Each structure stands twice: as structure tokens, then as C-alpha cells.
PDB file of C-alpha atoms in Angstrom:
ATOM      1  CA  UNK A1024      81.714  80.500  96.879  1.00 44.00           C
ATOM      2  CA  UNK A1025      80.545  77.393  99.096  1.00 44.00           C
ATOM      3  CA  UNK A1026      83.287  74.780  98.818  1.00 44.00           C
ATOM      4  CA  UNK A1027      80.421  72.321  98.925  1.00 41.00           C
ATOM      5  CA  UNK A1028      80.082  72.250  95.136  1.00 41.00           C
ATOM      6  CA  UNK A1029      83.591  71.831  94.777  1.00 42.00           C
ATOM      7  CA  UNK A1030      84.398  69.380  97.185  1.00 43.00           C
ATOM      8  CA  UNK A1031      81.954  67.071  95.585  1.00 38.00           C
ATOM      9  CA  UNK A1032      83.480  67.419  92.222  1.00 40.00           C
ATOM     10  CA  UNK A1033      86.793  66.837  94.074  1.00 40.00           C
ATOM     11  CA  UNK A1034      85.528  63.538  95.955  1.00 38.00           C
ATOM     12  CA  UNK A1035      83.806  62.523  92.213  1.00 34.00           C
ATOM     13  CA  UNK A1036      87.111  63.253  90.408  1.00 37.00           C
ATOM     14  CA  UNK A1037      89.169  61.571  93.723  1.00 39.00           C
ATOM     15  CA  UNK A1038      86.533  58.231  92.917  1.00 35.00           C
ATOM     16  CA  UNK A1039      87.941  58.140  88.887  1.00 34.00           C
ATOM     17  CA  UNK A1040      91.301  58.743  89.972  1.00 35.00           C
ATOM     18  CA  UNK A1041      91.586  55.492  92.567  1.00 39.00           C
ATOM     19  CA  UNK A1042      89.978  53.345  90.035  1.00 35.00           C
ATOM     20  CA  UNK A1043      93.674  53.576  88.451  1.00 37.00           C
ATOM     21  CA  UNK A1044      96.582  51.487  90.176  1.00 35.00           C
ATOM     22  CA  UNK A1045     100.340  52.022  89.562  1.00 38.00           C
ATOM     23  CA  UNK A1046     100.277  49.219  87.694  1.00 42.00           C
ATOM     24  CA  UNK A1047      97.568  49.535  85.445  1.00 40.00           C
ATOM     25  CA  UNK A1048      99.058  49.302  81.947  1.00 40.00           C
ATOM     26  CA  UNK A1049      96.341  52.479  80.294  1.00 41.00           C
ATOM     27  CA  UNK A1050      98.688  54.358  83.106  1.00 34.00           C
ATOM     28  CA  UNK A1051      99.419  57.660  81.278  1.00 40.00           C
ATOM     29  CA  UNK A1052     103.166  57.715  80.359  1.00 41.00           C
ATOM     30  CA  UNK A1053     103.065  61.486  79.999  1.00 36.00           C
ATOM     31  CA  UNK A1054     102.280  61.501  83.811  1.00 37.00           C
ATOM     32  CA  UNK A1055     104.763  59.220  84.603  1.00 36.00           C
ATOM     33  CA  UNK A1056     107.264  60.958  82.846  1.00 41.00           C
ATOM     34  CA  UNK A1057     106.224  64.284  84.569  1.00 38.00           C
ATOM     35  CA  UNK A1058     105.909  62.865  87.903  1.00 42.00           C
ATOM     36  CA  UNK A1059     109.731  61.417  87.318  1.00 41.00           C
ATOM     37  CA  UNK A1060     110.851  64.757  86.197  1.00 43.00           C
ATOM     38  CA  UNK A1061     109.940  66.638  89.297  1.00 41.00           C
ATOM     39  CA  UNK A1062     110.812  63.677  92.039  1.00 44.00           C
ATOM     40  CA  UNK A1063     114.195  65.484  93.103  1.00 42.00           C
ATOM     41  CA  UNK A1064     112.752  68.653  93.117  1.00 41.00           C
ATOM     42  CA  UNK A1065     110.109  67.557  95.523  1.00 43.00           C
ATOM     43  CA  UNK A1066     112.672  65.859  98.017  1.00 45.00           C
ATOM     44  CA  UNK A1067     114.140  69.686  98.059  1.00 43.00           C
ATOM     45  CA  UNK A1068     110.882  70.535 100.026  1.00 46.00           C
ATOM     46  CA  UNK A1069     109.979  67.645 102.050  1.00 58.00           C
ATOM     47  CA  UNK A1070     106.920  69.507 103.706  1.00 69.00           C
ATOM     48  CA  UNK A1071     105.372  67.526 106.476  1.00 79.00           C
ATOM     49  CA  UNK A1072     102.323  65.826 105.856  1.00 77.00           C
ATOM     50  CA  UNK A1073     102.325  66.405 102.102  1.00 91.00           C
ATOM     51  CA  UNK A1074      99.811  63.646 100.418  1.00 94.00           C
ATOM     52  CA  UNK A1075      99.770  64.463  96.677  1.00 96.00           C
ATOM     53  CA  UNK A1076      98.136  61.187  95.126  1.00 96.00           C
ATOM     54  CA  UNK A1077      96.496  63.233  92.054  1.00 96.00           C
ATOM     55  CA  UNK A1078      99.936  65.532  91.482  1.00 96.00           C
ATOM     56  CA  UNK A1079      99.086  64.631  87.446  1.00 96.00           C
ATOM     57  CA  UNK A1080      95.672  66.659  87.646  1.00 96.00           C
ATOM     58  CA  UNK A1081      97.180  69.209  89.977  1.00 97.00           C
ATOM     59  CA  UNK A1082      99.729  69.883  87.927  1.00 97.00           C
ATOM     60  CA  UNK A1083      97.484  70.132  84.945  1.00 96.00           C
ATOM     61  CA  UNK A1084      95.225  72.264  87.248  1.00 96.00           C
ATOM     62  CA  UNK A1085      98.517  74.802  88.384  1.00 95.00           C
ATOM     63  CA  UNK A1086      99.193  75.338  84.834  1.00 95.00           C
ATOM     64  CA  UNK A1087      95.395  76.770  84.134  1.00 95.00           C
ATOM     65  CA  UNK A1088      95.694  78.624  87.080  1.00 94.00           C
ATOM     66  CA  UNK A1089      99.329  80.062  87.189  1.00 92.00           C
ATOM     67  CA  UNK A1090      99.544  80.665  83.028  1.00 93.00           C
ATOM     68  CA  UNK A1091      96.012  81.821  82.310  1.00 94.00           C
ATOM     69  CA  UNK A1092      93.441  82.270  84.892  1.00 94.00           C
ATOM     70  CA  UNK A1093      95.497  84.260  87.381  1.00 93.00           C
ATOM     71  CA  UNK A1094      97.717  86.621  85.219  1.00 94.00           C
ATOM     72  CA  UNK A1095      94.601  87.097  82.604  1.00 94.00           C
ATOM     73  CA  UNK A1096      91.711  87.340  85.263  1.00 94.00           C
ATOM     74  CA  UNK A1097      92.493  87.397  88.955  1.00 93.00           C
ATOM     75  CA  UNK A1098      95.757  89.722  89.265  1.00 95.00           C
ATOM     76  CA  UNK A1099      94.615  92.350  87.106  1.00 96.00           C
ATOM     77  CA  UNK A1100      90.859  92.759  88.424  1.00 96.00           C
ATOM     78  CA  UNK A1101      92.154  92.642  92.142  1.00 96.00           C
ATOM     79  CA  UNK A1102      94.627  95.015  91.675  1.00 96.00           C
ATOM     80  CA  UNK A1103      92.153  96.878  89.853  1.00 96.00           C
ATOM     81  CA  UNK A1104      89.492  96.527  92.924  1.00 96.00           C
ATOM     82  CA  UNK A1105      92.405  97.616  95.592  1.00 95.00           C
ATOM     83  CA  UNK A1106      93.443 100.375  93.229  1.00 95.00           C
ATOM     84  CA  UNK A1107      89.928 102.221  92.276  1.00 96.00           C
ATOM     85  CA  UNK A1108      87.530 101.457  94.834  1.00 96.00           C
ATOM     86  CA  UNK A1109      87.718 103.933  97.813  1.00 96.00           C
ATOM     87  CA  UNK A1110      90.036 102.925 101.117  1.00 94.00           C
ATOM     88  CA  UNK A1111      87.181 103.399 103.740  1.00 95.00           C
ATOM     89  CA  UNK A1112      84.609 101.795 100.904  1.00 96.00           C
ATOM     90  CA  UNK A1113      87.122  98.461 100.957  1.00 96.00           C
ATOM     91  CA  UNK A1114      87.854  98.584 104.821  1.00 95.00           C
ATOM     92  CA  UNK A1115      84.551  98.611 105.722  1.00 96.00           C
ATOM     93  CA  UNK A1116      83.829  95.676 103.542  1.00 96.00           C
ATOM     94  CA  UNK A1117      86.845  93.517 104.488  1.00 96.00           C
ATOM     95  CA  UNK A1118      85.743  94.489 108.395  1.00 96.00           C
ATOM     96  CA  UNK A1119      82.070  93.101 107.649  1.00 97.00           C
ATOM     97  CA  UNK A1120      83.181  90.266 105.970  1.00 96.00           C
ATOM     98  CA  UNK A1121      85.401  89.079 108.420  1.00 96.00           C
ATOM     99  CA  UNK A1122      83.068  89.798 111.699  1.00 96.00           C
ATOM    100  CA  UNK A1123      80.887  87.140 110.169  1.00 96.00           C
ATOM    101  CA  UNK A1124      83.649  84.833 110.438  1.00 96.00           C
ATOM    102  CA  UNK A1125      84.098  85.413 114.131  1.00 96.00           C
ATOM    103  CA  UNK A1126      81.087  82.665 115.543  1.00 96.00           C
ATOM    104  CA  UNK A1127      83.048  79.912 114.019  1.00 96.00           C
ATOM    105  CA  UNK A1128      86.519  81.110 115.277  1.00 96.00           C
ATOM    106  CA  UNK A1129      84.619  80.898 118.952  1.00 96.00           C
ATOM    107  CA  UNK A1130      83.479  77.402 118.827  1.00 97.00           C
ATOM    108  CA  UNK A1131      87.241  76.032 117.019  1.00 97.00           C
ATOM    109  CA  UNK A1132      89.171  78.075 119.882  1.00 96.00           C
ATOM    110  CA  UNK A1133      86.828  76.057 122.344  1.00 97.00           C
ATOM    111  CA  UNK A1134      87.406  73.170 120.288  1.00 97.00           C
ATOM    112  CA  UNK A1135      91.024  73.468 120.319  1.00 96.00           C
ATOM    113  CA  UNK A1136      90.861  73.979 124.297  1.00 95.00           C
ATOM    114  CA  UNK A1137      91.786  77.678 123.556  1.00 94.00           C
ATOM    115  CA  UNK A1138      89.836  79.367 125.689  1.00 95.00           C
ATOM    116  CA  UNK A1139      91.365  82.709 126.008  1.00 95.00           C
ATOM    117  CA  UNK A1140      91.345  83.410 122.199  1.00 95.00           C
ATOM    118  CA  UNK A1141      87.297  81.727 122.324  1.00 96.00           C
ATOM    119  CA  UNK A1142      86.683  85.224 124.414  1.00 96.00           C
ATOM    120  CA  UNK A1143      88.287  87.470 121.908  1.00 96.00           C
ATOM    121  CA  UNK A1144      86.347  86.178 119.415  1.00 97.00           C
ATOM    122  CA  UNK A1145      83.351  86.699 121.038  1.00 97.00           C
ATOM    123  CA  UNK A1146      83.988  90.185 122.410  1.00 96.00           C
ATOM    124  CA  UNK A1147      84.939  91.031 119.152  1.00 97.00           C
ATOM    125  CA  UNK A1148      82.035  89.914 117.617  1.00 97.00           C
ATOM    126  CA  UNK A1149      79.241  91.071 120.098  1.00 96.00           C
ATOM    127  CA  UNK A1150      81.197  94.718 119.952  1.00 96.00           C
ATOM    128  CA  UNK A1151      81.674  95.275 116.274  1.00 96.00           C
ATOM    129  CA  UNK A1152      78.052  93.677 115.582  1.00 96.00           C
ATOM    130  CA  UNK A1153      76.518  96.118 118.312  1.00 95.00           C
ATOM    131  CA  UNK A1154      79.006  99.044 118.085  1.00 95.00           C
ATOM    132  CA  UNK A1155      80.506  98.830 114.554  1.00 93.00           C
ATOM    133  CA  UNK A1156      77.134  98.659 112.174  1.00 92.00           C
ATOM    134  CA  UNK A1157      76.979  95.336 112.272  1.00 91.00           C
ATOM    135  CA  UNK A1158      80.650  94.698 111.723  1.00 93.00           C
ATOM    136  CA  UNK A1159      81.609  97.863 109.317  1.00 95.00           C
ATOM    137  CA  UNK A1160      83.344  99.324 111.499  1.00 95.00           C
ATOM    138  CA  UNK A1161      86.162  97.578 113.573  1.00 95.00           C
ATOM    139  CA  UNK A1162      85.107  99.217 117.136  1.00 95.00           C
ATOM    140  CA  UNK A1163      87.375  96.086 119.131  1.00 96.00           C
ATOM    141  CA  UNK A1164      90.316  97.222 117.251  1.00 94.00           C
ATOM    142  CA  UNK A1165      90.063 100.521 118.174  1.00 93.00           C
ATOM    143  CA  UNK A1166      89.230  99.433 121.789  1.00 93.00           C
ATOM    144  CA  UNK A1167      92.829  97.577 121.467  1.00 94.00           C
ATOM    145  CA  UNK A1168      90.801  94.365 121.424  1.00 94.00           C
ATOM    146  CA  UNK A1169      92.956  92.896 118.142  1.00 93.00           C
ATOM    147  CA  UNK A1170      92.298  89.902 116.238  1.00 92.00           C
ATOM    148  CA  UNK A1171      93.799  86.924 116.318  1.00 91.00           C
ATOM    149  CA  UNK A1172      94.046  84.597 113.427  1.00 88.00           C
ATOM    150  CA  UNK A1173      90.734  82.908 112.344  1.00 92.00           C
ATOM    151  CA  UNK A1174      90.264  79.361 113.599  1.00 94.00           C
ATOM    152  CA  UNK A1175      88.984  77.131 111.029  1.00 96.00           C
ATOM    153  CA  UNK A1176      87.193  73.704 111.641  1.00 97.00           C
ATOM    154  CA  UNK A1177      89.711  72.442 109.653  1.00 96.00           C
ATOM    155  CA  UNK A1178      92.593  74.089 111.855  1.00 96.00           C
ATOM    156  CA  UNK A1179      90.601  72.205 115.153  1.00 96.00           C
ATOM    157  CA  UNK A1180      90.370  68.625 113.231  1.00 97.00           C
ATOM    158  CA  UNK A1181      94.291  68.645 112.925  1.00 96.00           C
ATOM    159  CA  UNK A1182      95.144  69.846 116.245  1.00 96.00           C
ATOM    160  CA  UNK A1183      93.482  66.585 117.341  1.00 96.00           C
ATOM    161  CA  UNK A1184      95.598  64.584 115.431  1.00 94.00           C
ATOM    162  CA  UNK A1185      93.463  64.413 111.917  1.00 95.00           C
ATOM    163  CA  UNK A1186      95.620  64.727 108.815  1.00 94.00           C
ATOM    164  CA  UNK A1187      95.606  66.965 106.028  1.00 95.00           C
ATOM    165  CA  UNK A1188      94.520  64.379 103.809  1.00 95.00           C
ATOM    166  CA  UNK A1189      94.616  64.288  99.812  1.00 97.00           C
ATOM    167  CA  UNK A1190      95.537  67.697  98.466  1.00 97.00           C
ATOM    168  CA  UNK A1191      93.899  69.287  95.507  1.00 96.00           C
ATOM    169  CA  UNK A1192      94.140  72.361  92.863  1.00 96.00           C
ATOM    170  CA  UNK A1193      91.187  73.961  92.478  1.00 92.00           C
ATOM    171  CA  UNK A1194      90.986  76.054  88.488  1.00 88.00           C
ATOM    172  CA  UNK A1195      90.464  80.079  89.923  1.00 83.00           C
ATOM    173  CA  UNK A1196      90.004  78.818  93.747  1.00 88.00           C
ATOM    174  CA  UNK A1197      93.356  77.500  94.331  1.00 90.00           C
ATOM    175  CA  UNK A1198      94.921  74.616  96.929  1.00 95.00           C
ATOM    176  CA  UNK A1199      92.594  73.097  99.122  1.00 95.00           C
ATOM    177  CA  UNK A1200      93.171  69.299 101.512  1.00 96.00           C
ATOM    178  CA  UNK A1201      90.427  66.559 102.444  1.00 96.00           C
ATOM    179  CA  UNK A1202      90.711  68.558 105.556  1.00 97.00           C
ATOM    180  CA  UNK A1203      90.221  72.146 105.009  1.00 95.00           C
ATOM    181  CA  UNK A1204      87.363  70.833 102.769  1.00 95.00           C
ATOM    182  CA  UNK A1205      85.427  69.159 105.083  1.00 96.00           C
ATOM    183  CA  UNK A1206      85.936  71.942 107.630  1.00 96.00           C
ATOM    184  CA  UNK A1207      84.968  74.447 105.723  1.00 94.00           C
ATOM    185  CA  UNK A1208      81.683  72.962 105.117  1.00 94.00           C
ATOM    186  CA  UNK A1209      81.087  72.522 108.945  1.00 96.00           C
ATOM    187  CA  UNK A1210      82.032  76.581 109.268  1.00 96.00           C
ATOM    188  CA  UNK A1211      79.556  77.190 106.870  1.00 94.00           C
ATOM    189  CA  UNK A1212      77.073  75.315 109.594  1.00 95.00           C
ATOM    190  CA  UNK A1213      77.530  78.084 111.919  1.00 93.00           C
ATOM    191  CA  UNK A1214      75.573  81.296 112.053  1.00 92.00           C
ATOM    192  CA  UNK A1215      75.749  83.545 110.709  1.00 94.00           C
ATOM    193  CA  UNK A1216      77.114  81.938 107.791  1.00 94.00           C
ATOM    194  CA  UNK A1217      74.558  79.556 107.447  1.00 93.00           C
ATOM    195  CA  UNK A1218      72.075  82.582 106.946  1.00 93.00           C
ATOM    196  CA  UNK A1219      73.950  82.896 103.652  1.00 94.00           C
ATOM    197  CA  UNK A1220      72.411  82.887 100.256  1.00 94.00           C
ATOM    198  CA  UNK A1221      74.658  80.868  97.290  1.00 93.00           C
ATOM    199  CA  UNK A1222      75.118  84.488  95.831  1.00 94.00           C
ATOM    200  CA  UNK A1223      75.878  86.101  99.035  1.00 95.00           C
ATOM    201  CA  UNK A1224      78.602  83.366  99.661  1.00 94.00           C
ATOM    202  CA  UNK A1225      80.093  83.621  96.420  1.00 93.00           C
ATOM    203  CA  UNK A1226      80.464  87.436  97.177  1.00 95.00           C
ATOM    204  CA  UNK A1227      81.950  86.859 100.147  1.00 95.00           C
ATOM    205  CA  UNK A1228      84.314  84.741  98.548  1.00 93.00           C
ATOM    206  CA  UNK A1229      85.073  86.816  95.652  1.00 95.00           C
ATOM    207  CA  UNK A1230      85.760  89.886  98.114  1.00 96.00           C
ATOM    208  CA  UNK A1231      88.147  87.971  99.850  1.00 95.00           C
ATOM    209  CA  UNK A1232      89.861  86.462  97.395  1.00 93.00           C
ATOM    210  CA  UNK A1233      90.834  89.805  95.775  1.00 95.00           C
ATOM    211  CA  UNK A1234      91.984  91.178  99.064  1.00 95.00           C
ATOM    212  CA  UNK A1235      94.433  88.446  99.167  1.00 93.00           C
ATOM    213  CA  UNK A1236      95.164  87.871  96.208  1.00 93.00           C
ATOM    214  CA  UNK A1237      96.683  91.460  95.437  1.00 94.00           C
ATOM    215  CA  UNK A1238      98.781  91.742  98.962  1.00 92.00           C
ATOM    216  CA  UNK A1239     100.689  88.923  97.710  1.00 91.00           C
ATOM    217  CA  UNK A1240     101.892  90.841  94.765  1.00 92.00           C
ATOM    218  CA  UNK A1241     105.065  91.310  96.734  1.00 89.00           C
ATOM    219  CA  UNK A1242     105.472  88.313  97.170  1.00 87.00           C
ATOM    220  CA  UNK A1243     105.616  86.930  93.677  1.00 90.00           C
ATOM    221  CA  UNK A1244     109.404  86.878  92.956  1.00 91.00           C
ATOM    222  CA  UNK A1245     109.814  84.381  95.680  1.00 88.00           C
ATOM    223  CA  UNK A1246     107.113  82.057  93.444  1.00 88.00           C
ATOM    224  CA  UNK A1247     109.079  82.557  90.244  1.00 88.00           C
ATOM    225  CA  UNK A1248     112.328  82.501  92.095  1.00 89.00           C
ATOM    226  CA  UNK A1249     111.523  78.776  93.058  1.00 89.00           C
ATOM    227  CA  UNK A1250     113.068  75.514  91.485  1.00 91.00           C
ATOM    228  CA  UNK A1251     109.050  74.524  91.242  1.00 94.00           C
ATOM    229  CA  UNK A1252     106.892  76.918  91.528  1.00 93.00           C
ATOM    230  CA  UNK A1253     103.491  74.028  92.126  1.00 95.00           C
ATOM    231  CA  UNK A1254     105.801  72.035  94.978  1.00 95.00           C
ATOM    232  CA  UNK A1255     106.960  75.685  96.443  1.00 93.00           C
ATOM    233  CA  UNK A1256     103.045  76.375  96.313  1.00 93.00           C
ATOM    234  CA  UNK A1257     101.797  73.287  97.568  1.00 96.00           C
ATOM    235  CA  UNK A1258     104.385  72.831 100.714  1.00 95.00           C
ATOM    236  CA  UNK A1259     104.223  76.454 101.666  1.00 92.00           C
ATOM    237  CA  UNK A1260     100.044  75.864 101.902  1.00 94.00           C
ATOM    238  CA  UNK A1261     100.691  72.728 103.882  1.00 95.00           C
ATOM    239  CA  UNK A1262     103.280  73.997 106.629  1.00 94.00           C
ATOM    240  CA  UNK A1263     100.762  77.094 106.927  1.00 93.00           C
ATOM    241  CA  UNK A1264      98.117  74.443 107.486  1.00 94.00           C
ATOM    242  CA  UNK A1265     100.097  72.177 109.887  1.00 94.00           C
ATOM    243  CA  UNK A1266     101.448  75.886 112.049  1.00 94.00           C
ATOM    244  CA  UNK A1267      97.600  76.528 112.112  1.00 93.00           C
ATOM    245  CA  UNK A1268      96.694  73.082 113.621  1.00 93.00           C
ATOM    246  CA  UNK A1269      98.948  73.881 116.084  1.00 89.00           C
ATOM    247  CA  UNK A1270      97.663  77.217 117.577  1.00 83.00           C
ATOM    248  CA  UNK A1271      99.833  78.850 116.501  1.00 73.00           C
ATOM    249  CA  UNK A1272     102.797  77.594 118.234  1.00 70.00           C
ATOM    250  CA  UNK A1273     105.814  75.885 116.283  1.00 55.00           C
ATOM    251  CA  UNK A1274     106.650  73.050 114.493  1.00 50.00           C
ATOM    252  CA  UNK A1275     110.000  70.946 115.073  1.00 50.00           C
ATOM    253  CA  UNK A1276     109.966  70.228 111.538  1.00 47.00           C
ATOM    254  CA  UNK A1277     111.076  72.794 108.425  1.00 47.00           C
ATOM    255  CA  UNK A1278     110.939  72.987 105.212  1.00 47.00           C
ATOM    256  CA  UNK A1279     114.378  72.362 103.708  1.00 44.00           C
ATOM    257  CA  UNK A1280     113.619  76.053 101.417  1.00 50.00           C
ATOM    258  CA  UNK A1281     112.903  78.162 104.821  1.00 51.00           C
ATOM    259  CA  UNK A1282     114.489  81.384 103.288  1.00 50.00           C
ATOM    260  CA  UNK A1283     111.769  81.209 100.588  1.00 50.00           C
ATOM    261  CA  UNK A1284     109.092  80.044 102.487  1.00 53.00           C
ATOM    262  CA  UNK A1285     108.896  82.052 105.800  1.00 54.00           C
ATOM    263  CA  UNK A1286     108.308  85.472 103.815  1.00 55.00           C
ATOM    264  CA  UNK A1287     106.011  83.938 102.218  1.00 52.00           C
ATOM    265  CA  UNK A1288     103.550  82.093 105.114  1.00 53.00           C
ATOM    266  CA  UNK A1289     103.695  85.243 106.842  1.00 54.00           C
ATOM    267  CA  UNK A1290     102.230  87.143 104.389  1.00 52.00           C
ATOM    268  CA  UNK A1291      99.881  84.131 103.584  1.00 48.00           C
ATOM    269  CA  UNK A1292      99.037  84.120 107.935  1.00 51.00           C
ATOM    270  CA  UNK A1293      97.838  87.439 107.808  1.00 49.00           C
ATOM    271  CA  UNK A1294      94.772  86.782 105.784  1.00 46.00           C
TER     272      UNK A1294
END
């Protein structure tokens, strides 16, 4: 799905929630309560650039997500996608889908003055578009031509210094920043993504989604594991965020839970 749609219902529902002050007496108490029940739980984490102003809503948000959309709809119909449709039917899918992503990994490795990885991406995407059926086939891999991890627009604005910005939980989509918003919109600017249909997007997204969504099966006891599973979910999205506005390289700073959340951005990194 474009993240257009949603990131205006985000910036509308951002609007409502700065019209409220700390010290506006209609302040919900059950909010404050909440908020004051997970404060030392949060300090556990202490995830670098974490900027949570709408944590009440998130929270609320987690909860649909993590108790009824995901267990009742997502798990079971992407487990149910990796587990029927054919291997070579679901490769060559996940291979299209992800050549069209290659343009906009070109112009944010430029962007982020990474020049080498800007020719990968383009000798992927010339090969596999020429060689592969338009993508359906990974030819580059095969030629030992490997991909690196996408670059986002998002991933560029925050290696120049732009913050993540106010983060947000999405009901079936899932985290997204101010940041990763906005850059995703600008991706979608870039062909051939822009040569995408609402429907065709959505697809796109849906595909994806279930892809990822079952290979972190494994990783689910380290979620229910955690002291909180919304902070563990929220800092583990942002230190993957801040590692990918660096290049790739790493950060001086850790989260104070590395043993849970190293496992757990790797597996995250891959897609």
C-alpha cells in the first residue's frame, strides 16, 4: 500500500494530538497512569533517537495489532502463503518485487556518497530487467553480483543528519517515523514505482509484508520474552533505522537489551 494515505491520517491524527498540553486538565488519566507504569521499563532500553510523543495511541494501536490483527489475520495467512504456494512461484515474485526497488536504492547510495553500492544497484537492475524477465529471475545473483541492503530515502535523510522524528503504530502496517514516512513517499517518485497503480502498490505491499512477516516466526520468543514487548518493538525498529542511516557501519551507542535485540535486527536487516 502507498504510505501516502497513511501518513496523512498520521500528520491529521499528529495535528489533534498537539492541540493537548501536559497540562491540560481533560488530560486522560488512564494515559497518564499507563505512561507512568511503563517509565522504568523504557529507561531499560534507552534506544537512541527514540521520540514517542503519541506512546498513548501507540500503545492502543500495539494492542490491535499484537492481540488481534496479527495472530487472527497476518501470521496465519503468511504462513499459509509461504507454506502452499510453490517455492519457484514465491521466488520469482519476491525477485520481481524487489528489482523494482533497485532505481531508488541507486539514487540514495549516490545520495549517501556511496558510490560503489550506486553501481551494484544499477548492474543489478539493468541485468535482472534485461536477463532475468524483467526481474523474475535473479540473473546478478547468479553472476555473484549480490545485493546489498536497499537504500531508502529515508535511510539518505538521516545519514545527513535528519532525525527520525515522531514515531507511530500503524493498525496491520506496523511502526513507521516522520522520517521513513516522508521518504517513502519520495521512493515512490522514482520509476518504476511511480508507474504503479494504487492496486498494484498495495500488492506489492501485501507480498512483502507476508514474506517478512512469516521469517520472523523464529524470532517471536525473543518478543514475548521481553519486559515490554511495544518498547522492545519500538527501539529494536529505531536502532535498525539509525544502523541504516549509517551505511551500514556501526553505532557507538547500544541498546542496554543487546542480547535480545541483535538476533532480532538481523533478521529484521535481511528484508
Amino acid at each position: 500500500m502507498k504510505r501516502i494515505t497513511i501518513f496523512s491520517l498520521l500528520l491529521i491524527l499528529g495535528l489533534t494530538g498537539c492541540a493537548e498540553t501536559p497540562n491540560d486538565e481533560n488530560l486522560n488519566q488512564t494515559t497518564v497512569e499507563t505512561n507512568t507504569d511503563y517509565q522504568n521499563t523504557e529507561d531499560d532500553y534507552n534506544a537512541e533517537g527514540v521520540y514517542d510523543p503519541f506512546e498513548g495511541f501507540n500503545r492502543a494501536m500495539w494492542t490491535v495489532n499484537y492481540d488481534y490483527l496479527d495472530p487472527y489475520i497476518a501470521r496465519p495467512v503468511s504462513l499459509a502463503y509461504v507454506d502452499y504456494v510453490p517455492s519457484p512461484v514465491r521466488s520469482g515474485i519476491r525477485n520481481f518485487l524487489s528489482n523494482l526497488d533497485e532505481p531508488a536504492s541507486i539514487i540514495n547510495s549516490l545520495i549517501m556518497l556511496d558510490g560503489e553500492q550506486a553501481v551494484t544497484h544499477f548492474n543489478r537492475f539493468w541485468i535482472n530487467s534485461t536477463f532475468g524477465l524483467f526481474g523474475l529471475i535473479d540473473i546478478a545473483t547468479a553472476a555473484d553480483i549480490r545485493k546489498p541492503g536497499d537504500r531508502a530515502f529515508g535511510d539518505s535523510m538521516g545519514y545527513h543528519g535528519v532525525g527520525n522524528g515522531p514515531y507511530f503504530m500503524v493498525p496491520m502496517y506496523g511502526p513507521v517515523t516522520l522520517r521513513e514516512g516522508v521518504g517513502d513517499t519520495v521512493d515512490g517518485l522514482y520509476f518504476p514505482l511511480n508507474l504503479l497503480t494504487f492496486w498494484q502498490s498495495l500488492g506489492k505491499w501485501a507480498f512483502e509484508g507476508m514474506e517478512d512477516r512469516a521469517a520472523l516466526v523464529s524470532q517471536e520468543p525473543l518478543l514475548k520474552d521481553s519486559p515490554d514487548p511495544y518498547v522492545f518493538t519500538r527501539d529494536a525498529y529505531i536502532q535498525n533505522k539509525n544502523f541504516r542511516a549509517t551505511g551500514g557501519k556501526s553505532i557507538e551507542e547500544e541498546p542496554a537489551d543487546e542480547e535480545y535485540l541483535d538476533e532480532f535486527l538481523d533478521e529484521v536487516d535481511d528484508y
